[in-house]
CSV table of C-alpha atoms in Angstrom, one decimal:
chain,number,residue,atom,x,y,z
A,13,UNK,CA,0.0,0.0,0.0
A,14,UNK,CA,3.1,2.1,0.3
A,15,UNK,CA,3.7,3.0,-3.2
A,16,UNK,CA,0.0,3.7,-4.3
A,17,UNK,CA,0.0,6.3,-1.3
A,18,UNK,CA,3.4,7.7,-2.4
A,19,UNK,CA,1.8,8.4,-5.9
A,20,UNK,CA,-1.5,9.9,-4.5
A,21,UNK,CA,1.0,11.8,-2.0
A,22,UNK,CA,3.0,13.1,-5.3
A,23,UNK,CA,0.3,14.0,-7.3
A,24,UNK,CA,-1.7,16.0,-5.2
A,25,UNK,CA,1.6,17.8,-4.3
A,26,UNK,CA,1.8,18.8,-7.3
A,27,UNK,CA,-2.0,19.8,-8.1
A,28,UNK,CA,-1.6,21.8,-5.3
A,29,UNK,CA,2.1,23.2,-6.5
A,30,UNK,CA,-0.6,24.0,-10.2
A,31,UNK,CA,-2.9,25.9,-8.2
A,32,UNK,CA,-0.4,28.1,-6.4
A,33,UNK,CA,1.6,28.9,-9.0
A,34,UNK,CA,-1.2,29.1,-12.1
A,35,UNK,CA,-0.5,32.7,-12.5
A,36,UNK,CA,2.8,32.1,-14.7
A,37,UNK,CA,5.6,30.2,-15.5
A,38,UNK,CA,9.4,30.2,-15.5
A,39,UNK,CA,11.0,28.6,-18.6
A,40,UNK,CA,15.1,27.9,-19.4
A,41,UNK,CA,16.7,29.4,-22.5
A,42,UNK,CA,19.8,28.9,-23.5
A,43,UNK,CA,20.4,32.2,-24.6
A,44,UNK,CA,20.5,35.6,-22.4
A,45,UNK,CA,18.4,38.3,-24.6
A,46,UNK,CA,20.1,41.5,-24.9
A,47,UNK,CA,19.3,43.5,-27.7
A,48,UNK,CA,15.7,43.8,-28.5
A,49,UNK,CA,14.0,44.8,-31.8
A,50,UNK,CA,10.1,45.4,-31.9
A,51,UNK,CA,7.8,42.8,-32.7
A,52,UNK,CA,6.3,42.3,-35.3
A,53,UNK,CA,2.8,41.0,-36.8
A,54,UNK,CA,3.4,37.3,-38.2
A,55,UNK,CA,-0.2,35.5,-38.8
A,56,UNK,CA,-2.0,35.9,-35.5
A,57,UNK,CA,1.3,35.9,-33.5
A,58,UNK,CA,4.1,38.3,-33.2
A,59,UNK,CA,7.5,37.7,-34.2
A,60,UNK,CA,10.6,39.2,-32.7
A,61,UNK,CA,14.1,39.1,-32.7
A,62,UNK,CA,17.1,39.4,-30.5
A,63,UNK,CA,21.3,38.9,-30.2
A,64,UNK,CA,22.2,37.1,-27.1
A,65,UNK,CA,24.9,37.0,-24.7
A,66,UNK,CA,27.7,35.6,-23.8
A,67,UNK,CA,27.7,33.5,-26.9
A,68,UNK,CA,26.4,36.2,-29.4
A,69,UNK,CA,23.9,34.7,-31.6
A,70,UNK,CA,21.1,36.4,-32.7
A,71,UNK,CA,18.0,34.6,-32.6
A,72,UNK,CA,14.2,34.6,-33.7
A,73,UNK,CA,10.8,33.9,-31.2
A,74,UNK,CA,7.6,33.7,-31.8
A,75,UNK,CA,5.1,35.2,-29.3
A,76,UNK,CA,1.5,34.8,-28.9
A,77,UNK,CA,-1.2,37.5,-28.4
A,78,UNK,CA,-0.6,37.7,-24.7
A,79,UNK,CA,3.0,36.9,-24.7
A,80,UNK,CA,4.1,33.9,-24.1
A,81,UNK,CA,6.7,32.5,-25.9
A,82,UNK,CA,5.9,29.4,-28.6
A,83,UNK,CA,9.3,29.0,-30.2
A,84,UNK,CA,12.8,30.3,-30.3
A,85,UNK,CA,15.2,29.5,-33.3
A,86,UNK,CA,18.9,30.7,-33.8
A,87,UNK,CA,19.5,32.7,-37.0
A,88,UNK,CA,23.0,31.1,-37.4
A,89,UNK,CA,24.2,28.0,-37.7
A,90,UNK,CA,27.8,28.4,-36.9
A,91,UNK,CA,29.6,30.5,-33.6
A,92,UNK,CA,29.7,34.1,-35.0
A,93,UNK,CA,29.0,36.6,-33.0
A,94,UNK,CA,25.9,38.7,-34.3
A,95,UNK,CA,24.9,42.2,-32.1
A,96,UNK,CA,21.9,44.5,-33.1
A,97,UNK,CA,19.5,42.5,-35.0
A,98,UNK,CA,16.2,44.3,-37.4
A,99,UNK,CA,13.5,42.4,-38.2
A,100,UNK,CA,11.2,44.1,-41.4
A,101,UNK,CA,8.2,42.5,-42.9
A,102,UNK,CA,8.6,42.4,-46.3
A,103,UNK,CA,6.2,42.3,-49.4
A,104,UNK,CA,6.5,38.7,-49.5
A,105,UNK,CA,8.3,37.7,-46.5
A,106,UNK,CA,10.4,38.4,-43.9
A,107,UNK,CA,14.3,40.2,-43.6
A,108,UNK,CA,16.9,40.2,-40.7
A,109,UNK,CA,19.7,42.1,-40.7
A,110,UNK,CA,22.6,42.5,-38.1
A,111,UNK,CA,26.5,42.9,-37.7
A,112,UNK,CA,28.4,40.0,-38.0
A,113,UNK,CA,31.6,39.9,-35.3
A,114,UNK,CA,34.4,37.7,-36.1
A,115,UNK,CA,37.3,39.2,-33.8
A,116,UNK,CA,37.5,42.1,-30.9
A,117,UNK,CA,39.9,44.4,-31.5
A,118,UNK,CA,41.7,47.4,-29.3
A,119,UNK,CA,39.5,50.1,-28.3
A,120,UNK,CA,36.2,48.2,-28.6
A,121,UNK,CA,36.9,47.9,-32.0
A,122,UNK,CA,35.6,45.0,-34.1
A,123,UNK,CA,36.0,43.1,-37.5
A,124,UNK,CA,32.5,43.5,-38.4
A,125,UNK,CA,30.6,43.0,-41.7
A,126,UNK,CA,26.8,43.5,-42.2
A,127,UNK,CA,24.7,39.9,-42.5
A,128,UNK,CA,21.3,40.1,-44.3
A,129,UNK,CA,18.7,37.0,-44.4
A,130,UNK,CA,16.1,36.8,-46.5
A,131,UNK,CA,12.6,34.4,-45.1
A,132,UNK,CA,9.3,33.4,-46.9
A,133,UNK,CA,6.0,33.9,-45.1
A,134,UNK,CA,6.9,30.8,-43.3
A,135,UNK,CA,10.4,31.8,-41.9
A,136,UNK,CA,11.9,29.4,-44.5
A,137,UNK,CA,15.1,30.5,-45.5
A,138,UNK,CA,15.9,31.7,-48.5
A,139,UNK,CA,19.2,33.6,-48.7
A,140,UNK,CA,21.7,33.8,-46.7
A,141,UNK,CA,24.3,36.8,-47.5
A,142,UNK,CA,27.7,38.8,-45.7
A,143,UNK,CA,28.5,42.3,-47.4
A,144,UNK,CA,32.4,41.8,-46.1
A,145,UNK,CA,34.0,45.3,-45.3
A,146,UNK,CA,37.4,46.0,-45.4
A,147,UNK,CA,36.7,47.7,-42.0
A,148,UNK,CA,34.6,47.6,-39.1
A,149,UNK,CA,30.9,48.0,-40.7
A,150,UNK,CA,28.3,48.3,-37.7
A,151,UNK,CA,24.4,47.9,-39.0
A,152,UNK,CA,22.4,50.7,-38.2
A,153,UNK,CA,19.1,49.8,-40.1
A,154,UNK,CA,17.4,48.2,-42.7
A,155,UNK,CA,14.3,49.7,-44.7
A,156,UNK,CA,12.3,48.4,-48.2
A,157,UNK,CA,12.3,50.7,-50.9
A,158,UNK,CA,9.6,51.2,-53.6
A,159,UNK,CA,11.3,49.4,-55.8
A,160,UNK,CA,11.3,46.1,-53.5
A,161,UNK,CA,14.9,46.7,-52.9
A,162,UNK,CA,16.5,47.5,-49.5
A,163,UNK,CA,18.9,50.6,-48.0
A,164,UNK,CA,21.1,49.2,-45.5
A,165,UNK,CA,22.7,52.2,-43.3
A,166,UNK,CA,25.6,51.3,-41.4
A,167,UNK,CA,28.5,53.3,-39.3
A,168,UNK,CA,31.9,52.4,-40.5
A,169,UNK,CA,35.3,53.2,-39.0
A,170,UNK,CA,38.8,53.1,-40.8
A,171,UNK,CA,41.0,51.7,-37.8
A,172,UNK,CA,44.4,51.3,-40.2
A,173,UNK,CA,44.7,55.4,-40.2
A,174,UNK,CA,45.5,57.5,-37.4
A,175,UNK,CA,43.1,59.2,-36.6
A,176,UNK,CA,40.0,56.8,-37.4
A,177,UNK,CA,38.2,57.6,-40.1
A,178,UNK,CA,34.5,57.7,-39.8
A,179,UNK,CA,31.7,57.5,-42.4
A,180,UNK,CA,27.9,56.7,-42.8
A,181,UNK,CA,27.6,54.4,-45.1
A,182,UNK,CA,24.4,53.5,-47.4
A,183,UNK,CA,24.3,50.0,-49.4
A,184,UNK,CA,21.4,50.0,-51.7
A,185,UNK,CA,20.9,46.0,-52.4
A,186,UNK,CA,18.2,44.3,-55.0
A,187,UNK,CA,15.6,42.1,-53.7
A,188,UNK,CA,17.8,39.0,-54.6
A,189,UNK,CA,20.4,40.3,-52.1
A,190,UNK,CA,22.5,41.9,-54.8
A,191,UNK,CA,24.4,45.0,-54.0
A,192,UNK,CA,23.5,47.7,-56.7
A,193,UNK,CA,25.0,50.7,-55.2
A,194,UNK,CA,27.2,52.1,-51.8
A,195,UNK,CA,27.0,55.8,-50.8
A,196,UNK,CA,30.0,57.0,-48.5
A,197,UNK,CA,29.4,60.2,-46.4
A,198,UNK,CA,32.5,60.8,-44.3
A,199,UNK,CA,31.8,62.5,-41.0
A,200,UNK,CA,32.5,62.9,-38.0
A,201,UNK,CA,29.1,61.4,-36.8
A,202,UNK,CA,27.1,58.6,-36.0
A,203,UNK,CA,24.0,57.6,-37.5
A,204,UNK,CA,21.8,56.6,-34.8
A,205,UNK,CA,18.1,56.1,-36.5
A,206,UNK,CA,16.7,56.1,-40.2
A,207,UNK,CA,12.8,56.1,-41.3
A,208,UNK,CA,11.2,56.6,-44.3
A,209,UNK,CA,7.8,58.3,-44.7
A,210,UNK,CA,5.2,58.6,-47.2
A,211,UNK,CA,7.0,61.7,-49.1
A,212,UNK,CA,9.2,58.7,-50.6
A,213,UNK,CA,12.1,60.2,-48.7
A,214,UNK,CA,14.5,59.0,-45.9
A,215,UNK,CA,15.7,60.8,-42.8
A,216,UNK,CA,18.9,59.9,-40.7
A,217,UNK,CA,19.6,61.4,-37.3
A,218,UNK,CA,23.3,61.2,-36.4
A,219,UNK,CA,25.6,62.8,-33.8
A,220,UNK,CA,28.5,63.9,-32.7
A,221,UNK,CA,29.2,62.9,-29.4
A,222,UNK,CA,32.1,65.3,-28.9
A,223,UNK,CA,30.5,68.5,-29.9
A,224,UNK,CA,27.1,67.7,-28.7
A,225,UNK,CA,26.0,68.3,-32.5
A,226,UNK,CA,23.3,66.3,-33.9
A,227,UNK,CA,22.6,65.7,-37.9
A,228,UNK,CA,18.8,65.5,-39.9
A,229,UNK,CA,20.0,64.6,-42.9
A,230,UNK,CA,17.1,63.9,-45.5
A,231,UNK,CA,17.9,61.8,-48.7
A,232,UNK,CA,15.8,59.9,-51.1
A,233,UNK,CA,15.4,55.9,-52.3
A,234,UNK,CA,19.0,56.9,-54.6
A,235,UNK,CA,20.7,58.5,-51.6
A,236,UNK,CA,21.0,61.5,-52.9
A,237,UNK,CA,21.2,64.2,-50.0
A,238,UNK,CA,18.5,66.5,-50.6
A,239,UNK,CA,18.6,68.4,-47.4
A,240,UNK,CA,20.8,68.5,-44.0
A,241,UNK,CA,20.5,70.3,-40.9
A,242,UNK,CA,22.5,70.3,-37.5
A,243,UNK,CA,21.9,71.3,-34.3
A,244,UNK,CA,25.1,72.2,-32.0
A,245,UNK,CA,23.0,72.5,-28.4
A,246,UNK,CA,22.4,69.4,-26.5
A,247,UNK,CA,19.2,69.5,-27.0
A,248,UNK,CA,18.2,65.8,-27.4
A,249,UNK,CA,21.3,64.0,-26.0
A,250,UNK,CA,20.1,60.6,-27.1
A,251,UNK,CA,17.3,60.6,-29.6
A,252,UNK,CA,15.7,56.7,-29.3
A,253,UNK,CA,13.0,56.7,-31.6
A,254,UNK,CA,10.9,58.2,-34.3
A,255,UNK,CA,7.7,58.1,-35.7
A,256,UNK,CA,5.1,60.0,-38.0
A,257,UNK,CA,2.8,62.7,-36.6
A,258,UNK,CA,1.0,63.7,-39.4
A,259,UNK,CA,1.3,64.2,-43.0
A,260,UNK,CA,4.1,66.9,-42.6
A,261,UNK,CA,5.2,66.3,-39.0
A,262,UNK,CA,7.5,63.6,-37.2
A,263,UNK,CA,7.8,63.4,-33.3
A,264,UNK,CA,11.4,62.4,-32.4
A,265,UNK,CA,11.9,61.1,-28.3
A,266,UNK,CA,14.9,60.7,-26.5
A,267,UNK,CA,16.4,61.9,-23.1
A,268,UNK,CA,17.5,65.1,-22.6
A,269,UNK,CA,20.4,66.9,-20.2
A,270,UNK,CA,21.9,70.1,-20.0
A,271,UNK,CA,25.8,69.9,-21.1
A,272,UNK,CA,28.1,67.9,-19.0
A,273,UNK,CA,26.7,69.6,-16.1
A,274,UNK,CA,25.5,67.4,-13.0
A,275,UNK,CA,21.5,67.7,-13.7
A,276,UNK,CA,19.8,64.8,-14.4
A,277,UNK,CA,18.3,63.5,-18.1
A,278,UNK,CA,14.8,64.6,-18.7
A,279,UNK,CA,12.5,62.7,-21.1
A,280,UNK,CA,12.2,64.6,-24.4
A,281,UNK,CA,9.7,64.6,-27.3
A,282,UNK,CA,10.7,66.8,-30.2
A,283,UNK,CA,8.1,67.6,-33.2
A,284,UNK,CA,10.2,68.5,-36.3
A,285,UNK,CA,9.1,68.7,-40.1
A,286,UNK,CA,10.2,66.0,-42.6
A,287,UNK,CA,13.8,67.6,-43.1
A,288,UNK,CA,14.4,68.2,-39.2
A,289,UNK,CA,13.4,72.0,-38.6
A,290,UNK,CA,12.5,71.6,-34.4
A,291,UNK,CA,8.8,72.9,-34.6
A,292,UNK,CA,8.2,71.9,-31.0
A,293,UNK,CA,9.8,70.6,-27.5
A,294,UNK,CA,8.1,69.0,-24.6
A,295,UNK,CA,10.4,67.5,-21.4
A,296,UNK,CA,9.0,65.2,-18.6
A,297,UNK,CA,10.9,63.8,-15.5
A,298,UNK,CA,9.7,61.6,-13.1
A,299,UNK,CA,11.1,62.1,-9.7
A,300,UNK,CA,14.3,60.5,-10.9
A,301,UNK,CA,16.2,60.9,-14.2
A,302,UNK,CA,14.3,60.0,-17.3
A,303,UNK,CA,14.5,58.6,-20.9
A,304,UNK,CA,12.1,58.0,-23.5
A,305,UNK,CA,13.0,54.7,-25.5
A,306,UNK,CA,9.8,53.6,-28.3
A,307,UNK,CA,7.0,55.1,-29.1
A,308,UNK,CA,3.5,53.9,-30.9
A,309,UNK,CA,0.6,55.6,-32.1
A,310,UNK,CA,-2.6,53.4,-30.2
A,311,UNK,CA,-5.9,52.4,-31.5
A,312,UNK,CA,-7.2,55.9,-30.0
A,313,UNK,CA,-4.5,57.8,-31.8
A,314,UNK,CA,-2.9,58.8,-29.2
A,315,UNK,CA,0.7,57.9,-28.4
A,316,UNK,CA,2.1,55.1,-26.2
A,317,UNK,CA,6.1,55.3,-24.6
A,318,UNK,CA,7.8,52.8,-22.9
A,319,UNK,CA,11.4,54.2,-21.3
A,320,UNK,CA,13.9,54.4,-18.1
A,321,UNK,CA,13.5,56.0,-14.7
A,322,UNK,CA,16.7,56.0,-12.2
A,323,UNK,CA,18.4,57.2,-9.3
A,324,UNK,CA,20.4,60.0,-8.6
A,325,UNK,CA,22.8,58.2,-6.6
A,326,UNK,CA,24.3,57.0,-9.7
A,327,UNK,CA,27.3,59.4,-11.0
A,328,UNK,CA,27.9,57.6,-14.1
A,329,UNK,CA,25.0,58.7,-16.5
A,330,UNK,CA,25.4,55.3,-17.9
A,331,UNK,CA,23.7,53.8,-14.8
A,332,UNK,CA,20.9,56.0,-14.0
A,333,UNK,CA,18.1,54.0,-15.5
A,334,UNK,CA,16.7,50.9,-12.9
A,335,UNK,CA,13.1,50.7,-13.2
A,336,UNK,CA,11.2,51.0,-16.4
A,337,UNK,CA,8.0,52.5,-17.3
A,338,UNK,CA,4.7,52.6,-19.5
A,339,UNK,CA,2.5,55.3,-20.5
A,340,UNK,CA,-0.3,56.6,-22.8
A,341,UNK,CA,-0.5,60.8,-23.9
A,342,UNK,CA,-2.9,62.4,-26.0
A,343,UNK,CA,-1.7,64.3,-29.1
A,344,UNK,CA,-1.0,67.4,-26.8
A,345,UNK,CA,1.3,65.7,-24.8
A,346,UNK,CA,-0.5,65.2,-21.6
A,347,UNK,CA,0.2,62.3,-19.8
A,348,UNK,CA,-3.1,60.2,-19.1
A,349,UNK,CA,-1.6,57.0,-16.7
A,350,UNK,CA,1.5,55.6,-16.1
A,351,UNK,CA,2.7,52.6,-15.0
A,352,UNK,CA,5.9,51.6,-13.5
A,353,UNK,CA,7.5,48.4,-13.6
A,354,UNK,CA,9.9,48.1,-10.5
A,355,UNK,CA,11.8,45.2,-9.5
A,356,UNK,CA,13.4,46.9,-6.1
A,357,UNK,CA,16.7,45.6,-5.2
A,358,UNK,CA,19.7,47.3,-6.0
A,359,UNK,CA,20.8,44.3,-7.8
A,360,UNK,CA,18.2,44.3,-10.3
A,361,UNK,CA,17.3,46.5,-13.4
A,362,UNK,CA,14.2,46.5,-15.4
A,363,UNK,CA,14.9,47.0,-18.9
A,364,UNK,CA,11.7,47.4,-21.3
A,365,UNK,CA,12.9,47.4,-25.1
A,366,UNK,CA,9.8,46.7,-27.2
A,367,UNK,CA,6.3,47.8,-27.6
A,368,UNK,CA,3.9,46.3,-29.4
A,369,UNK,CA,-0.1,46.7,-29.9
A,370,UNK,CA,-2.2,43.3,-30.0
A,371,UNK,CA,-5.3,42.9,-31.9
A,372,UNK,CA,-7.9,42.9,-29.1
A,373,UNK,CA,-6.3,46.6,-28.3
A,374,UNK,CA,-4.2,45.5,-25.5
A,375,UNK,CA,-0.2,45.5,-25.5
A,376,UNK,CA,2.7,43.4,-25.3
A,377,UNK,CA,5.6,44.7,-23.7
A,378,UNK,CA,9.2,42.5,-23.7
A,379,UNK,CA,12.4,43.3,-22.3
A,380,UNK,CA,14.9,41.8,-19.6
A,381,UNK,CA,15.4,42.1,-15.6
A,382,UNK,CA,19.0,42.0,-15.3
A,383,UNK,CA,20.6,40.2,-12.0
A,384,UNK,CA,23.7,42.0,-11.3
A,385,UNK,CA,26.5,40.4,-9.1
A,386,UNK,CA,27.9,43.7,-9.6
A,387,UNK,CA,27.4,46.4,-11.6
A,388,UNK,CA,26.7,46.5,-15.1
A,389,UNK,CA,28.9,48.0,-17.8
A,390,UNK,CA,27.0,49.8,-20.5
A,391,UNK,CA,29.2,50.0,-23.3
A,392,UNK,CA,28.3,49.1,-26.4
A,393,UNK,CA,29.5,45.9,-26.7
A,394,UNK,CA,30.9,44.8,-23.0
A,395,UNK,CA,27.7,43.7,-21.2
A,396,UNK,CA,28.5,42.3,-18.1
A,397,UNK,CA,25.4,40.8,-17.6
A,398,UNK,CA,25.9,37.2,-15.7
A,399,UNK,CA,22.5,36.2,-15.4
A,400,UNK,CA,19.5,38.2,-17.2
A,401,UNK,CA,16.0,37.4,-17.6
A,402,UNK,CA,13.7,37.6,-20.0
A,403,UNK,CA,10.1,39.7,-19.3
A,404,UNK,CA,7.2,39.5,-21.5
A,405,UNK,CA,4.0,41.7,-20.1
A,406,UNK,CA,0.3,42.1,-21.2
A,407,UNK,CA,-1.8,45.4,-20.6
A,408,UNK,CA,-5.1,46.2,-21.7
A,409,UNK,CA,-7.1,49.3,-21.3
A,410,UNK,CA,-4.5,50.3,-19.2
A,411,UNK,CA,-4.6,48.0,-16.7
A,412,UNK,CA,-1.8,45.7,-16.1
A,413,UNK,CA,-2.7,41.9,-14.6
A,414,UNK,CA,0.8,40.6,-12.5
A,415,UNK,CA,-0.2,37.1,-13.5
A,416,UNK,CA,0.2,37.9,-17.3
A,417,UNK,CA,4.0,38.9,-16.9
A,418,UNK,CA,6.6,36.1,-18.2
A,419,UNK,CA,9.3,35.9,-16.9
A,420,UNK,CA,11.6,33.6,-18.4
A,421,UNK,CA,14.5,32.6,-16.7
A,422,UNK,CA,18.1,31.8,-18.1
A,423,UNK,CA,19.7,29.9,-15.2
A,424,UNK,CA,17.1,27.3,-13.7
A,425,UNK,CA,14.0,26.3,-14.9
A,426,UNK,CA,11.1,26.4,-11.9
A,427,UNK,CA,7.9,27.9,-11.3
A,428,UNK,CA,6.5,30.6,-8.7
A,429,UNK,CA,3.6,33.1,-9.0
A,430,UNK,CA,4.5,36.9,-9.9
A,431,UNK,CA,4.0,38.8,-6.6
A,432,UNK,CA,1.5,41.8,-7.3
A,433,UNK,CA,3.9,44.1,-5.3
A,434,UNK,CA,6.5,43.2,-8.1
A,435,UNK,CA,4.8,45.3,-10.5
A,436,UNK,CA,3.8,49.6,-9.5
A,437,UNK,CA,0.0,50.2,-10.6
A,438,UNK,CA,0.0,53.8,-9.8
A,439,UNK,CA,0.2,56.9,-12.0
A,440,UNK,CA,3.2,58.6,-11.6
A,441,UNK,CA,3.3,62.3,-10.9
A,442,UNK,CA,5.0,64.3,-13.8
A,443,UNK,CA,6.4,67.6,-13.7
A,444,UNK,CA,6.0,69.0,-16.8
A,445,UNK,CA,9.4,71.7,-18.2
């Protein structure tokens, strides 16, 4: 009678376990996300990709409409490293493009090339190509043009010369991968985001670090320059993202801070014209320093922002941002709820990276809780990041259930119910500059 009672003992242990812990789940990757791109619609599901860490592989997962994870695939085949993935839906398919690593030089300098792959509607794939650079070649962004072709902009540095070389660099490839053109600009910039509108023309937003100066330089599907502006105050220290407001209008976000000054970064959205003339500025800060990261226009037409909130204790602006944040605005900029995702122990961050609107009107949010042993080094490509988990989050109607956050854990696979004090349900009070 010993064993049937050891099985009856077992399984309502673990019905019991089911009940408790119904809420959500825990589940192993082998991979540590990193670098986020948006998700994307793929039938009823979303599709996403990310570049992973230690190992450096960039990889594709499927979500659900609330979530959850249904499959994760690596892009690659063999051990090359592969940093700062975009995923764009195509007119027949799917493309991924990302820089390829093959050895770490001084100076955080890298043999890099630009990879691009090319998917059908089923993520079969279909190409598989390298555009090899003579020097480092870091992938900025990928668009479609009109033509069913694609502009590839990328950042590339001559480390053979003294001092580097820098340039922008534009590869204008066919829909069978072919390269057809490459457009040099040699600056002293970096391009930092590109978007193309319904004028048929392209704008890229690049800075100078040094100089605080910051670059709108509009071009069309040939790469011909047709206008360029640049702004020497700081006046959007690190623009994030960018999206249209109107027919003749784009709003530009980012953080904000006043020189190299001790004041902490303010939130920022800029509204400029379609060649980069500032027509408007609006700053926001929490009660801590403040970044704006993506931003979506909602079913309502009003806009949604996920971004960063910190300490001041931190003296290094690098590590200011710990908790992360939500939060819809109307098309004046006033701030209608906000919710705050805050993980509280100084050996966590909260780190939201994509924002994505589902069909029933709700939102899935993904990003990563990084564990720190000790702090985290931010630099572009040295993230010292032992154990980081990934977070996937569902809202609707502003509302945010705790039980639909995923949390998916890289070290240990188990399963425990998402506290409700985990996660801040109040509306933040903004003052508004």
């Amino acid at each position: 009678m010993k064993t049937p009672l050891i099985f009856l003992l077992l399984i309502n242990l673990l019905y019991l376990t089911a009940q408790e812990q119904r809420t959500t789940f825990f589940t192993r990757y082998d991979t540590i996300p990193m670098s986020w791109t948006q998700a994307i619609d793929y039938e009823n599901n979303f599709l996403r990709v990310y570049s992973s860490s230690p190992i450096g592989f960039s990889v594709i997962e499927k979500l659900d409409n609330k979530g959850t994870s249904l499959s994760i695939d690596s892009l690659t085949n063999y051990p090359r490293n592969s940093y700062f993935p975009k995923l764009i839906k195509t007119n027949n398919g799917y493309v991924i493009a990302f820089s390829s690593m093959t050895n770490i030089l001084e100076n955080d300098f890298m043999d890099a090339d630009i990879k691009v792959q090319f998917y059908d509607e089923n993520l079969y794939l279909l190409l598989d190509t390298t555009y090899i650079s003579l020097y480092e070649d870091r992938f900025v962004d990928i668009i479609q043009t009109n033509d069913n072709g694609f502009l590839i902009l990328s950042n590339k540095n001559n480390i053979s010369v003294n001092p580097i070389e820098k340039s922008l660099n534009l590869t204008k490839i066919n829909a069978q991968g072919e390269i057809v053109w490459e457009k040099e600009m040699v600056t002293d910039a970096k391009a930092l985001l590109m978007n193309e509108f319904n004028t048929s023309t392209i704008l890229i937003i690049s800075e100078n670090i040094d100089n605080f100066e910051r670059y709108f330089t509009q071009i069309d599907e040939n790469g011909n320059i047709l206008n360029e502006i640049s702004y020497t105050l700081p006046l959007l220290n690190t623009p994030t993202d960018l999206i249209q407001h109107n027919e003749n209008e784009l709003l530009l976000i980012g953080s904000y801070k006043k020189g190299n000054d001790n004041s902490l970064p303010r939130g920022v959205i800029l509204k400029i014209d379609t060649i980069g003339n500032i027509l408007d500025s609006t700053f926001y800060m929490f009660d801590e320093a403040t970044e704006f990261k993506k931003i979506i226009k909602n079913h309502k037409n009003n806009y949604c922002i996920i971004g960063a909130k910190g300490t001041a204790s931190y003296v290094n602006e690098s590590n200011y941002y710990r908790n992360s944040f939500f939060l819809e605005m109307d098309t004046s900029g006033e701030i209608l709820w906000s919710k705050e995702f805050n993980y509280s122990s100084n050996a966590q961050r909260t780190i939201l990276n994509s924002l994505k609107q589902t069909s029933d009107n709700g939102y899935i949010l993904t990003g990563n809780i990084r564990i720190l042993p000790s702090d985290i080094l931010y630099s572009t490509y040295k993230l010292d990041c032992n154990a980081c988990d990934s977070i996937s989050c569902y809202f609707k109607d502003s509302i945010c259930n705790p039980a639909d956050c995923i949390r998916y854990q890289n070290d240990n696979l188990f399963s425990v119910e998402v506290d409700s004090t985990q996660l801040v349900n109040n509306v933040i009070n903004i003052d508004l500059f």
